Amino acid sequence: MPISVGGAVAKFSILGPVVVEARDRVVEIRGALRRILLIALLVAEGRLVPVESLIEELWASSPPRNVENALQAHVSRLRRSLDLLEPERPVPRLELFSTGYRLAANPDEIDTSAFLRALEEVRQNPAMAPQEAVRRLRSALSLWRGEPFGGVSGGQLCSLAAARYQESRVTALELLFDYELRLGRHSTIVPELSELVGAAPLNERLCEQLMVALYRSGRQTDALALYRQMRARLNEELGVEPSPTLQAYERAILGHHPILAVRADHLALRMSA
């Protein structure tokens, strides 16, 4: 179940194609430059974005003539589109200043903020019940509908934000599967983990979790084969051996270490490696 944006008037979704909606009404942000403009304002998280930064974001090294007028035109059109969603709003969301622009939005109105907040709540509360942690993490991950911004490529503001969101998504997935393993759901998560390891073949932690899930599912041979595949990829692509942690998991599987038993805390092995 997706995280609720409870009292929010508008909702901005950018963990996937850009969607802006309010009270069951959706507005289409037409034009690639206007979508990049909206994304740049949203990832600023309520901070003012200088004119120079937005120009760089939209046009990089090839700005049009009278570039500030061109930016103002895109801002005006975006502002009108947003105003159509909230005709009762006393002041426009898109605020104009002498040095830049700012989009007024509460954290509950932006899916990225809801996702990052949920992740941080779980990370900062290690005593949280595993079932509750799994519920919150899966709810947060359900906000993802594809590539950040629907694959729209802007400048540095957008690219850095997209990388940060993707990194946080991987962190949430790694945390989720540690909790799922603690709950004894190893067989259930094998298909998910297999798909993720296939998409991110150099992620050692996901590989480690899949090895544990396979081993606990009675598939020791598959777990060891996965380790060999990871080792070959690391050698071929990066010229390195698996980390000491991943090597420790291989040894534990070969030796049937009790720390890998169902519902045992396999993280203790990671910490001692």
Short mmCIF file of C-alpha atoms in Angstrom, two decimals, residues 50-210:
data_model
loop_
_atom_site.label_atom_id
_atom_site.label_comp_id
_atom_site.label_asym_id
_atom_site.label_seq_id
_atom_site.Cartn_x
_atom_site.Cartn_y
_atom_site.Cartn_z
CA PRO A 50 19.11 30.78 -8.56
CA VAL A 51 18.36 31.93 -12.10
CA GLU A 52 21.85 30.93 -13.22
CA SER A 53 21.37 27.38 -11.94
CA LEU A 54 18.07 26.99 -13.78
CA ILE A 55 19.55 28.31 -17.01
CA GLU A 56 22.37 25.80 -16.73
CA GLU A 57 19.87 23.05 -15.93
CA LEU A 58 17.66 23.74 -18.93
CA TRP A 59 20.14 24.71 -21.63
CA ALA A 60 23.65 23.79 -20.40
CA SER A 61 26.18 25.35 -22.77
CA SER A 62 23.66 26.27 -25.50
CA PRO A 63 21.30 28.88 -24.05
CA PRO A 64 19.00 30.75 -26.45
CA ARG A 65 19.23 34.46 -27.07
CA ASN A 66 17.55 36.47 -24.31
CA VAL A 67 17.84 33.41 -22.12
CA GLU A 68 16.42 35.09 -19.00
CA ASN A 69 13.28 36.03 -20.93
CA ALA A 70 13.02 32.45 -22.17
CA LEU A 71 13.31 31.17 -18.59
CA GLN A 72 10.65 33.61 -17.41
CA ALA A 73 8.32 32.38 -20.15
CA HIS A 74 8.71 28.75 -19.05
CA VAL A 75 8.25 29.74 -15.41
CA SER A 76 5.06 31.64 -16.24
CA ARG A 77 3.58 28.69 -18.14
CA LEU A 78 4.49 26.25 -15.37
CA ARG A 79 3.02 28.59 -12.80
CA ARG A 80 -0.28 28.79 -14.69
CA SER A 81 -0.43 24.98 -14.99
CA LEU A 82 0.02 24.59 -11.24
CA ASP A 83 -2.48 27.35 -10.47
CA LEU A 84 -5.15 25.46 -12.43
CA LEU A 85 -4.91 22.60 -9.94
CA GLU A 86 -5.49 24.79 -6.89
CA PRO A 87 -7.71 27.72 -7.85
CA GLU A 88 -8.53 28.31 -4.17
CA ARG A 89 -4.86 28.70 -3.19
CA PRO A 90 -4.30 32.31 -1.99
CA VAL A 91 -0.76 32.61 -3.39
CA PRO A 92 0.92 30.76 -6.26
CA ARG A 93 3.08 27.77 -5.41
CA LEU A 94 5.81 28.93 -7.74
CA GLU A 95 7.32 31.98 -6.07
CA LEU A 96 9.33 34.58 -7.93
CA PHE A 97 12.30 36.40 -6.43
CA SER A 98 14.84 38.81 -7.86
CA THR A 99 17.58 36.17 -7.84
CA GLY A 100 15.66 32.99 -8.55
CA TYR A 101 12.55 30.88 -8.07
CA ARG A 102 11.14 28.64 -5.36
CA LEU A 103 8.41 26.00 -5.36
CA ALA A 104 6.46 25.94 -2.10
CA ALA A 105 5.62 22.33 -1.25
CA ASN A 106 5.35 20.42 2.00
CA PRO A 107 7.33 17.18 2.38
CA ASP A 108 4.06 15.22 2.44
CA GLU A 109 3.28 16.52 -1.03
CA ILE A 110 6.38 15.09 -2.76
CA ASP A 111 6.91 11.35 -3.15
CA THR A 112 10.70 11.64 -2.82
CA SER A 113 10.37 13.31 0.58
CA ALA A 114 7.90 10.66 1.77
CA PHE A 115 10.23 7.90 0.60
CA LEU A 116 13.37 9.35 2.20
CA ARG A 117 11.57 10.10 5.46
CA ALA A 118 10.26 6.52 5.75
CA LEU A 119 13.72 5.10 5.05
CA GLU A 120 15.33 7.33 7.65
CA GLU A 121 12.73 6.40 10.27
CA VAL A 122 13.59 2.71 9.86
CA ARG A 123 17.34 3.32 9.78
CA GLN A 124 17.25 5.43 12.94
CA ASN A 125 15.18 2.89 14.88
CA PRO A 126 17.06 -0.46 14.94
CA ALA A 127 14.77 -1.68 17.74
CA MET A 128 11.71 -1.44 15.45
CA ALA A 129 9.84 -4.71 15.13
CA PRO A 130 10.91 -6.49 11.92
CA GLN A 131 7.30 -6.79 10.72
CA GLU A 132 6.81 -3.04 11.12
CA ALA A 133 10.11 -2.26 9.42
CA VAL A 134 9.16 -4.46 6.46
CA ARG A 135 5.74 -2.81 6.22
CA ARG A 136 7.22 0.68 6.18
CA LEU A 137 9.98 -0.15 3.72
CA ARG A 138 7.67 -1.90 1.28
CA SER A 139 5.23 0.99 1.50
CA ALA A 140 8.04 3.45 0.78
CA LEU A 141 9.41 1.38 -2.11
CA SER A 142 5.91 1.18 -3.63
CA LEU A 143 6.24 4.89 -4.41
CA TRP A 144 8.75 4.00 -7.12
CA ARG A 145 7.10 3.73 -10.54
CA GLY A 146 10.24 3.58 -12.69
CA GLU A 147 13.36 5.64 -13.28
CA PRO A 148 13.45 8.96 -11.38
CA PHE A 149 11.76 11.69 -13.42
CA GLY A 150 10.67 9.14 -16.01
CA GLY A 151 14.15 9.18 -17.50
CA VAL A 152 14.08 12.93 -18.17
CA SER A 153 17.68 14.13 -18.27
CA GLY A 154 18.41 17.64 -17.08
CA GLY A 155 21.61 19.17 -15.81
CA GLN A 156 23.59 18.73 -12.64
CA LEU A 157 20.71 19.40 -10.23
CA CYS A 158 18.58 16.66 -11.78
CA SER A 159 21.39 14.15 -12.31
CA LEU A 160 22.74 14.47 -8.76
CA ALA A 161 19.25 14.16 -7.29
CA ALA A 162 18.47 11.11 -9.44
CA ALA A 163 21.69 9.42 -8.30
CA ARG A 164 20.88 10.19 -4.65
CA TYR A 165 17.38 8.76 -4.95
CA GLN A 166 18.65 5.61 -6.68
CA GLU A 167 21.29 5.11 -4.01
CA SER A 168 18.64 5.50 -1.30
CA ARG A 169 16.42 2.97 -3.07
CA VAL A 170 19.23 0.41 -3.02
CA THR A 171 19.78 1.14 0.68
CA ALA A 172 16.06 0.57 1.34
CA LEU A 173 16.11 -2.72 -0.57
CA GLU A 174 19.18 -3.98 1.29
CA LEU A 175 17.60 -3.07 4.61
CA LEU A 176 14.30 -4.66 3.62
CA PHE A 177 15.82 -8.03 2.75
CA ASP A 178 17.82 -8.15 5.98
CA TYR A 179 14.52 -7.80 7.85
CA GLU A 180 12.79 -10.34 5.61
CA LEU A 181 15.56 -12.85 6.35
CA ARG A 182 15.15 -12.23 10.06
CA LEU A 183 11.47 -13.10 9.69
CA GLY A 184 12.28 -16.41 7.98
CA ARG A 185 10.90 -15.37 4.59
CA HIS A 186 13.91 -16.62 2.63
CA SER A 187 11.94 -18.65 0.07
CA THR A 188 9.53 -15.77 -0.58
CA ILE A 189 12.25 -13.25 -1.41
CA VAL A 190 14.40 -15.45 -3.69
CA PRO A 191 12.59 -14.33 -6.90
CA GLU A 192 12.82 -10.63 -5.94
CA LEU A 193 16.47 -10.87 -5.00
CA SER A 194 17.33 -12.88 -8.12
CA GLU A 195 15.84 -10.15 -10.31
CA LEU A 196 17.66 -7.40 -8.41
CA VAL A 197 21.02 -9.19 -8.51
CA GLY A 198 20.56 -9.67 -12.24
CA ALA A 199 19.96 -5.92 -12.65
CA ALA A 200 22.82 -4.90 -10.33
CA PRO A 201 25.34 -7.73 -10.78
CA LEU A 202 28.13 -6.02 -8.81
CA ASN A 203 26.11 -5.34 -5.66
CA GLU A 204 27.79 -7.64 -3.14
CA ARG A 205 25.27 -7.10 -0.36
CA LEU A 206 22.30 -8.16 -2.48
CA CYS A 207 24.37 -11.13 -3.63
CA GLU A 208 25.12 -12.00 -0.01
CA GLN A 209 21.42 -11.85 0.90
CA LEU A 210 20.46 -14.01 -2.05
#
